[in-house]
XYZ file of C-alpha atoms in Angstrom:
749
model
C 100.518 90.734 114.907
C 100.059 87.110 113.880
C 101.961 84.372 115.763
C 103.487 83.255 112.460
C 105.072 86.670 111.866
C 106.281 86.940 115.459
C 107.893 83.506 115.149
C 109.642 84.468 111.909
C 111.006 87.685 113.383
C 112.189 85.983 116.547
C 113.839 83.186 114.578
C 115.639 85.657 112.325
C 116.988 87.563 115.321
C 118.061 84.382 117.117
C 119.852 82.937 114.085
C 121.733 86.168 113.462
C 122.820 86.452 117.073
C 123.978 82.829 117.058
C 125.928 83.382 113.836
C 127.576 86.443 115.303
C 128.390 84.630 118.521
C 130.007 81.742 116.649
C 132.082 84.180 114.613
C 133.207 85.907 117.804
C 134.108 82.803 119.869
C 137.818 83.153 119.124
C 138.733 86.843 119.364
C 142.448 86.090 118.921
C 141.766 84.299 115.642
C 139.680 87.241 114.523
C 142.531 89.606 115.324
C 144.908 87.455 113.271
C 142.741 87.693 110.155
C 144.799 90.649 108.915
C 146.441 93.906 109.816
C 143.204 95.806 109.262
C 140.689 96.167 112.079
C 136.996 95.954 111.500
C 135.465 99.186 110.344
C 131.999 98.393 111.696
C 130.804 100.081 114.860
C 130.737 98.203 118.136
C 129.331 101.154 120.088
C 126.444 103.447 119.330
C 126.780 106.591 117.264
C 125.745 109.939 118.705
C 123.006 111.236 116.409
C 122.637 115.019 116.489
C 119.152 116.514 115.974
C 117.745 120.044 115.981
C 114.150 119.318 116.992
C 114.286 122.012 119.720
C 115.916 124.726 117.554
C 119.468 123.874 118.629
C 121.838 120.969 118.021
C 121.679 118.283 120.695
C 121.934 114.536 120.969
C 118.816 112.583 120.038
C 119.172 110.784 123.383
C 119.007 114.116 125.231
C 115.851 115.340 123.448
C 112.538 114.638 125.268
C 110.647 113.897 122.038
C 109.923 110.582 120.305
C 112.322 110.748 117.348
C 113.446 108.257 114.738
C 116.674 109.645 113.304
C 119.045 108.148 110.757
C 122.293 109.554 109.417
C 123.866 109.106 105.985
C 125.803 105.978 106.983
C 122.647 104.277 108.287
C 120.706 105.119 105.121
C 123.493 103.754 102.932
C 123.785 100.504 104.901
C 120.031 99.910 104.575
C 119.878 100.918 100.925
C 117.317 103.636 101.669
C 116.800 106.084 98.806
C 113.476 107.818 99.574
C 111.319 108.961 102.481
C 109.132 105.895 101.882
C 112.058 103.588 102.758
C 112.804 105.309 106.068
C 109.143 105.355 107.112
C 108.934 101.578 106.694
C 111.090 101.052 109.802
C 109.773 103.915 111.968
C 107.139 102.987 114.595
C 103.574 104.204 114.011
C 104.640 105.992 110.816
C 102.720 105.192 107.623
C 103.889 106.819 104.379
C 102.508 105.345 101.171
C 102.823 106.582 97.591
C 99.608 108.256 96.482
C 97.112 106.384 94.326
C 96.773 107.569 90.747
C 93.925 109.956 91.602
C 96.253 112.234 93.584
C 99.358 112.636 91.428
C 102.970 112.802 92.584
C 102.695 112.708 96.343
C 102.172 110.500 99.357
C 99.612 109.568 101.960
C 101.403 110.423 105.209
C 100.176 109.474 108.683
C 101.871 109.366 112.101
C 100.067 107.909 115.110
C 96.790 107.800 113.158
C 96.899 111.437 112.034
C 97.669 112.603 108.516
C 96.367 113.451 105.052
C 96.164 111.694 101.678
C 94.253 114.000 99.291
C 96.607 116.250 97.289
C 94.045 119.036 96.817
C 95.491 122.436 97.738
C 92.335 123.050 99.782
C 93.557 120.514 102.340
C 96.557 120.834 104.623
C 99.105 118.115 105.451
C 98.709 116.484 108.852
C 102.449 115.779 109.048
C 104.860 118.619 108.326
C 107.594 117.980 105.743
C 110.750 120.111 106.018
C 113.832 120.280 103.809
C 116.733 122.104 105.475
C 114.269 123.753 107.876
C 112.016 124.946 105.025
C 108.379 123.829 105.148
C 106.864 121.997 102.151
C 103.210 123.087 102.198
C 101.379 120.472 100.100
C 100.914 116.713 99.809
C 101.692 117.082 96.101
C 105.424 116.637 95.536
C 106.068 115.194 99.003
C 107.948 111.987 98.051
C 111.515 113.239 98.305
C 114.615 111.438 97.102
C 117.308 111.141 99.771
C 119.891 113.008 97.717
C 123.172 113.606 99.578
C 121.521 113.917 102.976
C 123.298 114.289 106.292
C 120.354 112.957 108.318
C 116.577 112.487 108.481
C 114.522 113.142 111.604
C 110.982 111.786 112.044
C 109.348 113.486 115.019
C 106.288 111.640 116.322
C 103.484 113.436 118.093
C 102.280 117.040 117.716
C 105.007 119.602 117.049
C 102.661 122.588 117.224
C 105.028 124.873 119.126
C 108.243 123.633 117.501
C 107.393 122.985 113.850
C 104.159 124.954 113.656
C 100.775 124.339 112.065
C 100.029 121.141 110.130
C 102.523 119.188 112.227
C 99.691 117.826 114.367
C 100.724 114.216 113.772
C 104.442 114.901 113.686
C 107.129 116.148 111.334
C 109.569 114.666 108.824
C 112.747 116.731 108.521
C 115.412 116.212 105.864
C 118.833 117.841 106.191
C 121.277 117.905 103.281
C 125.005 117.506 103.779
C 126.513 121.010 104.115
C 129.675 122.125 102.307
C 132.778 121.845 104.478
C 136.551 122.285 104.464
C 137.283 118.752 103.165
C 137.409 118.560 99.347
C 136.106 115.391 97.756
C 132.895 113.609 96.882
C 131.495 110.410 95.429
C 130.034 108.842 92.299
C 127.496 106.034 92.610
C 125.729 103.885 90.025
C 122.983 101.272 90.388
C 121.729 98.848 87.768
C 118.902 96.418 88.302
C 115.723 94.700 87.224
C 113.163 96.561 85.108
C 116.071 98.324 83.365
C 116.766 100.263 86.556
C 119.570 102.807 86.227
C 120.288 105.125 89.164
C 123.146 107.615 89.125
C 124.192 109.737 92.099
C 127.134 112.060 92.556
C 128.337 114.820 94.845
C 131.450 116.969 95.041
C 132.752 119.392 97.650
C 135.123 122.285 96.845
C 137.075 124.748 98.979
C 136.769 128.023 97.066
C 138.554 130.125 99.674
C 140.485 128.632 102.555
C 138.600 128.701 105.862
C 135.816 130.895 104.442
C 134.045 129.729 101.264
C 132.887 126.203 100.405
C 130.584 124.733 97.769
C 128.885 121.359 97.370
C 126.992 120.163 94.287
C 125.030 116.920 94.131
C 122.804 115.288 91.564
C 120.670 112.227 90.952
C 119.070 110.458 87.996
C 116.659 107.524 88.414
C 115.051 105.550 85.604
C 113.107 102.325 85.766
C 110.508 100.577 83.587
C 106.903 100.222 84.642
C 105.670 96.910 86.061
C 101.914 97.136 85.398
C 101.091 96.384 81.732
C 98.134 98.159 80.137
C 96.487 95.893 77.579
C 93.880 96.938 75.047
C 90.812 94.865 75.908
C 89.205 95.516 72.538
C 92.339 94.327 70.747
C 92.539 91.136 72.817
C 88.816 90.457 72.457
C 87.831 91.384 68.914
C 84.238 90.168 69.334
C 83.586 92.021 72.587
C 82.147 95.149 71.007
C 84.849 97.248 72.711
C 86.723 99.327 70.082
C 90.373 98.366 69.662
C 92.957 101.124 70.190
C 96.335 99.350 70.189
C 98.495 99.583 67.067
C 100.878 96.760 68.009
C 100.314 92.996 67.587
C 100.734 92.330 71.321
C 97.832 94.688 72.142
C 99.964 96.590 74.685
C 99.027 100.236 75.241
C 101.804 100.998 77.719
C 102.845 100.496 81.326
C 102.342 102.068 84.751
C 104.772 102.420 87.629
C 107.767 103.541 85.544
C 110.117 106.190 86.912
C 112.091 108.972 85.235
C 113.491 111.471 87.765
C 116.420 113.893 87.784
C 117.451 116.332 90.483
C 120.325 118.638 91.357
C 121.282 120.671 94.431
C 123.979 123.301 94.846
C 124.981 124.636 98.263
C 127.298 127.537 99.059
C 128.616 128.137 102.589
C 130.362 131.413 103.415
C 132.120 132.306 106.670
C 133.021 135.991 106.250
C 133.867 136.318 109.950
C 133.877 134.347 113.175
C 130.417 135.700 113.955
C 128.562 135.224 110.645
C 127.727 132.134 108.592
C 125.747 132.287 105.339
C 124.263 129.249 103.581
C 122.643 129.422 100.154
C 120.935 126.332 98.713
C 119.522 126.058 95.186
C 117.756 122.965 93.886
C 115.804 121.768 90.869
C 114.055 118.516 90.004
C 112.251 117.068 86.994
C 109.965 114.070 87.360
C 108.507 112.643 84.137
C 107.264 109.334 85.499
C 104.333 107.114 84.631
C 101.179 106.980 86.768
C 101.261 104.638 89.758
C 100.425 101.013 89.014
C 96.644 100.642 89.323
C 94.719 97.390 89.680
C 90.926 97.333 89.227
C 89.346 95.443 92.138
C 85.685 96.291 91.667
C 83.916 97.847 88.698
C 80.592 98.185 86.926
C 81.618 95.769 84.171
C 83.115 92.454 85.406
C 84.732 91.827 82.008
C 87.506 94.240 82.919
C 88.491 92.452 86.133
C 91.469 90.161 85.699
C 93.295 87.694 87.912
C 96.616 88.588 86.292
C 98.582 90.400 88.990
C 100.203 93.173 86.992
C 97.672 93.731 84.201
C 94.913 96.278 83.652
C 92.826 97.552 80.744
C 93.197 101.284 81.367
C 92.931 103.403 78.215
C 92.780 106.888 79.824
C 89.937 107.817 77.458
C 86.972 110.022 78.177
C 84.053 110.947 75.956
C 85.728 112.513 72.947
C 89.059 113.140 74.712
C 92.001 111.317 76.241
C 94.112 111.897 79.348
C 97.867 111.492 79.097
C 99.172 108.583 81.246
C 101.714 110.520 83.308
C 102.710 111.659 86.762
C 104.999 114.646 86.365
C 106.456 117.398 88.512
C 108.934 120.192 87.899
C 110.329 121.871 91.002
C 112.702 124.755 91.704
C 113.662 126.157 95.070
C 116.072 128.382 96.962
C 116.803 129.091 100.600
C 119.129 131.620 102.206
C 120.134 131.178 105.833
C 122.054 133.680 107.986
C 123.438 132.760 111.422
C 124.944 135.676 113.334
C 126.533 134.988 116.734
C 126.672 138.027 118.976
C 128.724 135.966 121.436
C 128.975 132.321 122.531
C 125.436 132.367 123.943
C 123.330 134.504 121.596
C 122.622 133.796 117.912
C 120.201 135.316 115.402
C 119.027 133.061 112.554
C 117.166 134.126 109.418
C 115.804 131.608 106.868
C 114.312 132.994 103.643
C 112.880 130.490 101.178
C 111.160 130.330 97.803
C 109.790 127.306 95.987
C 107.896 126.934 92.738
C 106.588 123.647 91.431
C 104.143 122.435 88.831
C 103.013 119.106 87.500
C 100.247 117.021 86.113
C 98.782 113.565 86.073
C 96.230 111.507 84.206
C 93.621 109.359 85.938
C 91.772 106.340 84.601
C 89.913 105.697 87.830
C 87.675 102.995 86.362
C 90.740 101.004 85.235
C 89.042 99.982 82.005
C 88.065 101.161 78.497
C 84.951 102.787 80.003
C 84.805 106.550 79.533
C 82.914 107.713 82.596
C 85.667 108.206 85.214
C 88.633 109.899 83.538
C 90.545 112.935 84.741
C 93.586 114.992 83.783
C 95.072 117.522 86.200
C 97.620 120.324 85.814
C 98.623 122.111 88.997
C 101.151 124.715 90.048
C 102.167 126.202 93.374
C 104.491 128.950 94.554
C 105.483 129.714 98.126
C 107.536 132.293 99.998
C 108.485 131.965 103.647
C 110.534 133.892 106.150
C 111.595 132.726 109.595
C 113.543 134.574 112.285
C 114.896 132.847 115.384
C 116.892 134.224 118.285
C 118.659 131.673 120.487
C 120.092 132.668 123.816
C 121.193 131.506 127.250
C 120.722 133.132 130.637
C 120.852 132.513 134.380
C 124.362 131.156 134.283
C 123.585 128.973 131.273
C 120.808 127.203 133.168
C 118.186 128.645 130.805
C 118.218 128.187 127.037
C 115.561 130.024 125.087
C 114.420 130.584 121.517
C 111.987 133.233 120.316
C 110.952 133.714 116.725
C 108.457 134.537 114.012
C 107.362 132.764 110.847
C 105.611 134.166 107.755
C 104.211 132.092 104.886
C 102.547 133.057 101.612
C 101.412 130.428 99.116
C 99.519 130.656 95.824
C 98.454 127.828 93.564
C 96.143 126.743 90.786
C 94.387 123.379 90.727
C 93.262 122.952 87.123
C 92.196 120.148 84.837
C 89.345 118.266 83.266
C 87.207 115.772 85.168
C 84.687 113.349 83.758
C 82.923 111.494 86.536
C 79.283 110.541 87.073
C 77.108 113.688 87.115
C 79.992 115.963 86.123
C 82.057 116.735 83.026
C 83.838 120.046 83.457
C 87.003 122.049 83.122
C 88.468 123.201 86.447
C 90.716 126.205 86.995
C 90.698 126.840 90.736
C 93.004 129.462 92.261
C 93.965 129.044 95.907
C 95.792 131.412 98.230
C 97.086 130.605 101.697
C 98.709 132.889 104.257
C 100.019 132.193 107.719
C 101.963 134.077 110.364
C 103.085 132.940 113.760
C 105.195 133.877 116.758
C 106.756 131.307 119.060
C 108.945 130.809 122.109
C 110.661 127.735 123.518
C 112.660 127.434 126.742
C 114.690 124.765 128.523
C 115.581 125.251 132.198
C 118.150 122.958 133.853
C 117.561 122.681 137.596
C 120.678 120.530 137.889
C 122.714 118.052 135.881
C 119.861 115.537 135.883
C 116.549 117.422 135.744
C 115.344 119.693 132.900
C 112.001 121.332 132.157
C 111.009 122.583 128.697
C 108.115 124.894 127.866
C 106.921 126.370 124.592
C 104.120 128.414 123.092
C 103.157 129.421 119.548
C 100.415 131.686 118.194
C 99.313 131.145 114.589
C 97.002 133.239 112.442
C 96.002 131.780 109.059
C 93.705 132.503 106.131
C 92.824 130.777 102.871
C 90.709 131.489 99.811
C 89.646 129.007 97.152
C 88.020 130.010 93.876
C 85.978 127.787 91.560
C 85.795 127.647 87.784
C 83.532 125.066 86.199
C 83.120 125.433 82.448
C 81.797 123.127 79.758
C 84.699 121.478 77.838
C 82.855 121.905 74.539
C 81.181 125.311 74.741
C 83.428 127.030 77.270
C 80.328 128.316 79.052
C 79.791 128.004 82.809
C 78.963 124.395 83.570
C 77.382 124.915 86.986
C 76.219 127.584 89.382
C 79.444 127.375 91.400
C 81.434 128.885 88.521
C 82.919 132.126 89.831
C 82.266 131.303 93.493
C 85.029 131.950 96.053
C 85.217 130.384 99.496
C 87.061 131.933 102.446
C 88.462 130.560 105.689
C 90.386 132.237 108.490
C 91.311 131.326 112.040
C 93.872 131.604 114.811
C 95.251 129.207 117.365
C 97.458 129.007 120.459
C 99.578 125.889 120.952
C 101.508 124.829 124.050
C 104.183 122.378 125.078
C 105.454 121.380 128.511
C 107.924 118.569 129.163
C 110.288 117.398 131.826
C 113.256 115.049 131.593
C 115.133 113.294 134.365
C 118.437 111.435 133.971
C 118.145 108.404 136.227
C 121.746 107.572 135.332
C 124.277 109.034 132.945
C 122.912 106.734 130.234
C 119.155 106.609 130.959
C 116.659 109.457 130.674
C 112.964 109.508 131.546
C 110.650 112.155 130.135
C 107.022 113.237 130.210
C 105.289 115.801 128.026
C 102.043 117.534 127.214
C 101.745 119.089 123.760
C 99.110 120.465 121.437
C 98.895 120.881 117.689
C 96.469 121.607 114.890
C 95.908 121.109 111.192
C 94.613 124.187 109.381
C 91.079 124.521 108.089
C 90.016 125.300 104.540
C 87.212 125.217 101.970
C 85.414 122.244 100.442
C 87.195 121.839 97.064
C 84.530 119.660 95.422
C 81.140 121.386 95.679
C 78.269 120.805 93.247
C 76.059 123.758 94.252
C 76.902 127.178 95.786
C 75.537 126.067 99.162
C 78.381 123.531 99.337
C 81.090 126.210 98.998
C 81.647 126.123 102.746
C 84.680 126.163 105.027
C 85.693 123.403 107.409
C 87.448 123.941 110.696
C 90.914 122.878 111.867
C 91.729 119.605 113.566
C 93.050 119.852 117.138
C 95.066 117.527 119.336
C 96.030 117.333 123.004
C 98.795 114.778 123.512
C 100.173 113.243 126.696
C 103.337 111.152 126.549
C 105.841 109.435 128.811
C 108.986 107.782 127.582
C 112.570 106.773 128.168
C 115.840 106.879 126.242
C 118.805 104.753 127.198
C 122.271 103.772 125.978
C 123.209 100.649 127.921
C 125.770 97.834 128.036
C 128.786 100.116 127.544
C 126.913 101.909 124.748
C 126.253 98.706 122.824
C 122.477 98.765 123.348
C 120.164 101.661 122.591
C 116.611 101.261 123.833
C 114.050 104.047 123.433
C 110.356 103.730 124.237
C 107.211 105.803 124.695
C 103.563 105.570 125.737
C 101.087 108.195 124.526
C 97.462 109.179 125.000
C 95.900 111.672 122.581
C 92.597 113.537 122.587
C 91.833 114.156 118.927
C 89.121 116.747 118.209
C 87.282 118.020 115.100
C 88.781 115.178 113.073
C 88.817 116.066 109.397
C 87.517 113.227 107.222
C 86.781 113.265 103.488
C 83.421 111.651 102.842
C 83.739 109.721 99.569
C 80.350 108.030 99.322
C 78.352 111.036 98.210
C 76.321 113.766 99.841
C 73.479 116.170 99.020
C 71.990 113.988 96.293
C 75.245 113.786 94.324
C 76.499 110.187 94.601
C 79.938 110.669 92.983
C 81.107 113.406 95.314
C 83.554 113.934 98.146
C 83.472 116.455 100.954
C 85.836 117.136 103.871
C 83.956 117.426 107.158
C 84.858 117.717 110.825
C 83.609 114.275 111.780
C 84.034 114.083 115.551
C 86.398 113.187 118.374
C 88.613 110.238 119.247
C 90.949 108.842 121.864
C 94.221 107.528 120.488
C 96.540 105.392 122.617
C 99.788 103.747 121.679
C 103.180 102.351 122.563
C 106.493 102.450 120.699
C 109.871 100.803 121.152
C 113.055 101.303 119.117
C 116.327 99.468 119.623
C 119.843 99.115 118.263
C 122.235 96.534 119.664
C 125.770 95.291 118.955
C 125.686 91.886 120.728
C 129.095 90.822 119.413
C 131.772 92.496 117.344
C 130.618 92.899 113.768
C 126.922 92.138 114.386
C 124.289 94.858 114.627
C 120.544 94.495 115.110
C 118.124 97.388 114.874
C 114.361 97.489 114.902
C 111.114 98.856 116.233
C 107.742 97.755 117.591
C 104.534 99.803 117.642
C 100.950 99.440 118.850
C 98.140 101.918 118.166
C 94.543 101.968 119.401
C 92.148 104.431 117.722
C 88.675 104.867 119.221
C 86.009 107.367 118.110
C 84.252 108.868 121.139
C 81.948 111.225 119.225
C 80.688 111.376 115.619
C 78.827 114.247 113.981
C 75.463 113.829 112.261
C 76.961 114.131 108.788
C 79.585 111.516 109.690
C 76.912 109.093 110.820
C 74.824 109.865 107.732
C 77.820 108.960 105.573
C 77.952 105.516 107.259
C 80.838 106.170 109.636
C 80.356 104.178 112.822
C 81.854 103.808 116.283
C 84.501 101.112 116.256
C 85.933 102.307 112.948
C 89.371 103.907 112.697
C 90.856 106.837 110.804
C 92.380 106.188 107.361
C 95.960 104.837 107.253
C 95.879 103.671 110.878
C 97.564 100.313 111.516
C 97.200 98.639 114.881
C 100.626 96.975 114.759
C 103.920 97.723 113.069
C 107.350 96.134 113.467
C 110.739 96.077 111.804
C 114.039 94.259 112.272
C 117.351 94.878 110.520
C 120.205 92.366 110.833
C 123.737 93.114 109.680
C 127.028 91.283 110.162
C 130.499 92.293 108.996
C 132.863 89.479 108.022
C 136.423 90.814 108.153
C 139.047 89.412 105.777
C 142.636 90.378 105.006
C 141.545 92.490 102.059
C 138.250 93.938 103.192
C 134.815 93.439 104.723
C 131.840 91.460 103.424
C 128.594 92.774 104.930
C 125.260 90.962 104.479
C 122.115 92.718 105.688
C 118.486 91.636 105.967
C 115.609 94.027 106.685
C 112.121 92.863 107.627
C 109.144 95.230 107.801
C 105.738 94.177 109.105
C 102.569 96.285 109.053
C 99.076 95.175 110.003
C 96.073 96.063 107.876
C 94.700 99.578 107.539
C 91.805 101.293 105.786
C 92.158 104.039 103.206
C 88.672 105.446 103.730
C 86.682 106.739 106.669
C 83.946 104.095 106.430
C 86.395 101.176 106.721
C 85.022 99.128 103.830
C 86.574 95.806 102.856
C 87.299 97.164 99.374
C 89.193 100.015 101.029
C 91.260 97.788 103.298
C 94.971 97.247 102.671
C 95.793 93.891 104.196
C 98.670 92.925 106.472
C 102.044 92.593 104.776
C 105.532 91.445 105.793
C 108.271 92.419 103.354
C 111.939 91.381 103.319
C 114.839 93.202 101.648
C 118.404 91.881 101.434
C 121.724 93.526 100.640
C 125.322 92.252 100.399
C 128.232 94.695 100.179
C 131.994 94.362 99.759
C 134.257 97.129 101.059
C 138.052 96.806 100.587
C 140.142 98.176 103.450
C 142.612 100.144 101.334
C 140.404 101.331 98.494
C 137.975 104.154 97.833
C 135.245 102.035 96.306
C 132.452 99.745 97.464
C 130.236 97.319 95.596
C 126.869 95.936 96.696
C 124.104 93.690 95.407
C 120.623 93.291 96.745
C 117.058 92.158 96.321
C 113.929 94.096 97.241
C 110.734 92.213 98.133
C 112.928 89.147 98.602
C 110.119 86.565 98.702
C 108.172 88.189 95.843
C 105.136 88.946 97.993
C 102.137 90.330 96.134
C 100.634 93.052 98.271
C 99.031 96.468 97.923
C 100.583 99.764 98.951
C 97.395 101.788 98.738
C 93.753 101.648 97.655
C 90.901 103.944 96.747
C 87.313 102.845 97.279
C 84.402 104.755 95.724
C 82.146 101.721 95.335
C 79.173 103.382 97.027
C 79.565 106.504 94.882
C 80.730 105.139 91.505
C 80.899 101.337 91.883
C 84.718 101.403 91.574
C 87.627 100.281 93.757
C 91.273 100.202 92.702
C 94.592 99.375 94.351
C 98.290 100.108 93.861
C 100.300 96.851 93.895
C 103.863 97.009 95.186
C 106.716 96.193 92.853
C 107.555 92.476 92.557
C 110.894 90.999 93.600
C 113.703 92.943 91.922
C 117.497 92.664 92.054
C 120.123 95.394 91.813
C 123.889 95.915 91.857
C 125.501 99.085 93.134
C 128.973 100.598 92.792
C 130.219 103.635 94.719
C 133.539 105.438 94.359
C 134.616 108.117 96.826
C 137.297 110.700 96.142
C-alpha cells in the first residue's frame, strides 16, 4: 500500500474523529437539541449468522466472517454483491469481462474462478437462502430485500461443501413475519438511472400464515460509446455501418434488470415451520464496457476514455450486443422440531436460467474475433439436516446429506483465429455428499468443533462443432464426449477460547476442494481430457472482540494455506493452436495472509468501520505444461491482490426535526493480474475509490431521503481485463463507471 494512500486514509479517519469529538464536547447542549434522542447506534449490533448450521452470534463463530445486515447495507448504499465485496478483506469480486457474459470473477484469499464455462466449477460457493448457485454465469445478485449477507473466508469444505474451497458468499432474504408493512424506494441519478424497489408483508392468518413480496427494477444508460470507425473516417477503407450523422452505433455498460420474490411462511403447529420462496428475474442489459488496449491494427486504439469501435460483426454475420439472463427458482424448506433440542430440516430447490451475450473481443471493426453465446442451465437439489444436542447440552451436532443434479447447454457461434464453428455442448453434473459437524463445550469458555464431509461427483461434457454455412461437422471433436468423476473427504477441526466475556481466540484446520471437469475448448479429440480437482489445507488463528463497553469491535486472523493441483486456464495457446485456452492443474503454492476488521463508535453519533488485508501467494511447484505456457515462480494466481483496505465514516447530526447523516466510504485495492502468466497487459492497476452519501431522516415520519455520489473523485480505473496478446494479439479492459450522482427516496409503511 503506497504511503500516499495510507496518509489519505489516516487523515480521513483523524478528521472524522475530531469532528465527532467537537460535536460531543457539550453533551448537555446535545441533549437540549430536541425531545428526540439520536437514533444512531452507540453500541455494537449483534449480528446473527448460520455458518455452522445453527443461528449464533458472528462473534461466537470461530470462522473469519464479514457479515452485514439490512441496516448496514442501506447506510452504505450497497445494492449488489460487488458493493459488499469491496469492503471485505481479501475478497475480490469483479464483474465479468464481455467474453464471459452475465457473471463475476470471484476470488477469496487468492482462490476463485472467472471463466463462466459450465465445464468449470466456482472456487467460491454462492448461496441464496441456503440454496447453492452452481455456476459463475448469473452470479452477480442484486441485494433485493435481504436480511443479511455473510462472506465466509477460507475453505468451507465440511460446512458449505464442494467448490467452497476459497470461501462462501451467503445471501439471506428477509422472511415473512407477524408485522404487516413494507416499503417503497425510488432512486434517480446520472446516466438516466432509475431504480425502484418495494416490499410488503401480510398476515394471512394470525400467528400461522405470513407472506412477503418484494420487487426491483433497475435501468441505467451505458457509458461506453461505440463509434463507427468507417463512418468517422470515410477515407480509411473501412466500410461505414452507422445510419446516424453522429456515427454512433450504440453503447456498452447499460443496465435493464427486473426481479421479483414471493415468500410464504406457514406455522401449522408449534413443531413445524414451512417456508416457500419463489423468484424470477429478467436481465436485458448491454455488454460490459470494453476498452481495446492492444490490437493488431493500431488505428482502432483511442485515447478517449469511454470510446471504442466495436461493431460485433463477423464474416458474413453479426453478434447482438447484449448481456441477458432470465432466471426462475423455487425453494421449499421444512423445519420440524421434535423437542427443544432436536430439529429436522429439509431444503428442496429448483432453478432454471438461460441467457446470452455477444462478444467483440477485438474491440474494432475487424471480423476475426467475434462470438455470440446462448446458454441455459437447470438444477435440482435436496438437502437434509438433523440438528441435535446431547450430554447435558454440552454437545451440539448436525448430520446431513446433500444431492445435486445439474444439466446445461453451452451453445453459440465463435469466430476466432483457426476456428469458425457453431457450438452446442451439453453438460451434466451430479454430486452427492454426507456430512457431520459437532461442537463440544468443555466449559463456559472453551469449545471444540469438528466436522467431516464425503463428496462423490461426476460430470460429462459433450462437443458439437459444425460449420455455420454447411451444417456439417467442422472438426474431429464433433460428437466427442468427455467424462470426469471423483470423490473426496474433507475435514475441519477448530477450538475457541473466551479469554474474557468479550474476547475470543480461535484456531482451526480445514480442508476444501474445487471439483474437476473436462477441457471445454479442445481442437482435436486428444484434447478432450479431464482435469483434476483443486485441493486446499488451511491453518488459521484469529480473535474476535467487542471492547470498550461494546463500542469497539475488532476481529482479526492469520492464515497459512497449502494449495495443491491449482487449476489455471492457459490462454496463450497449446498444441500448435495459438488462439486456444485449456484448464490444467498447474502446481502447488503456499498462501499466507492477515486480516483485520473493525467497527468503532468513538463518540455519540460517529461510527467508523473498515478492514485491512495482506496476502502473499508463492508457487512452490509448477507442472511441465505450466512452465511451457510461460508461467514462472514468483508469479501469482489471477485476481490476487497483495493489499486491500477500506474505511467507512459516518456521523449523525441530530436536530429538533430529524437526523442528517453524511457518510464517506473509501476502498483501496492493490494491483492484480487477470491471467496466469502475469503479463503487463493483463494487470489491473492499484485503485482507491471514494463514495459519498448524505441522508435526512425525520424523527416523526416514515420517509427518508438521501443523495450521493459514486466514484467521488472521478477516477478512471479498470475493473477487469482479458489478455490474449500471445494467442491473438488482443488485450481489452472493462473501465469502471465515471463519477455519478443519485438521489434516493424511501417510504416505509
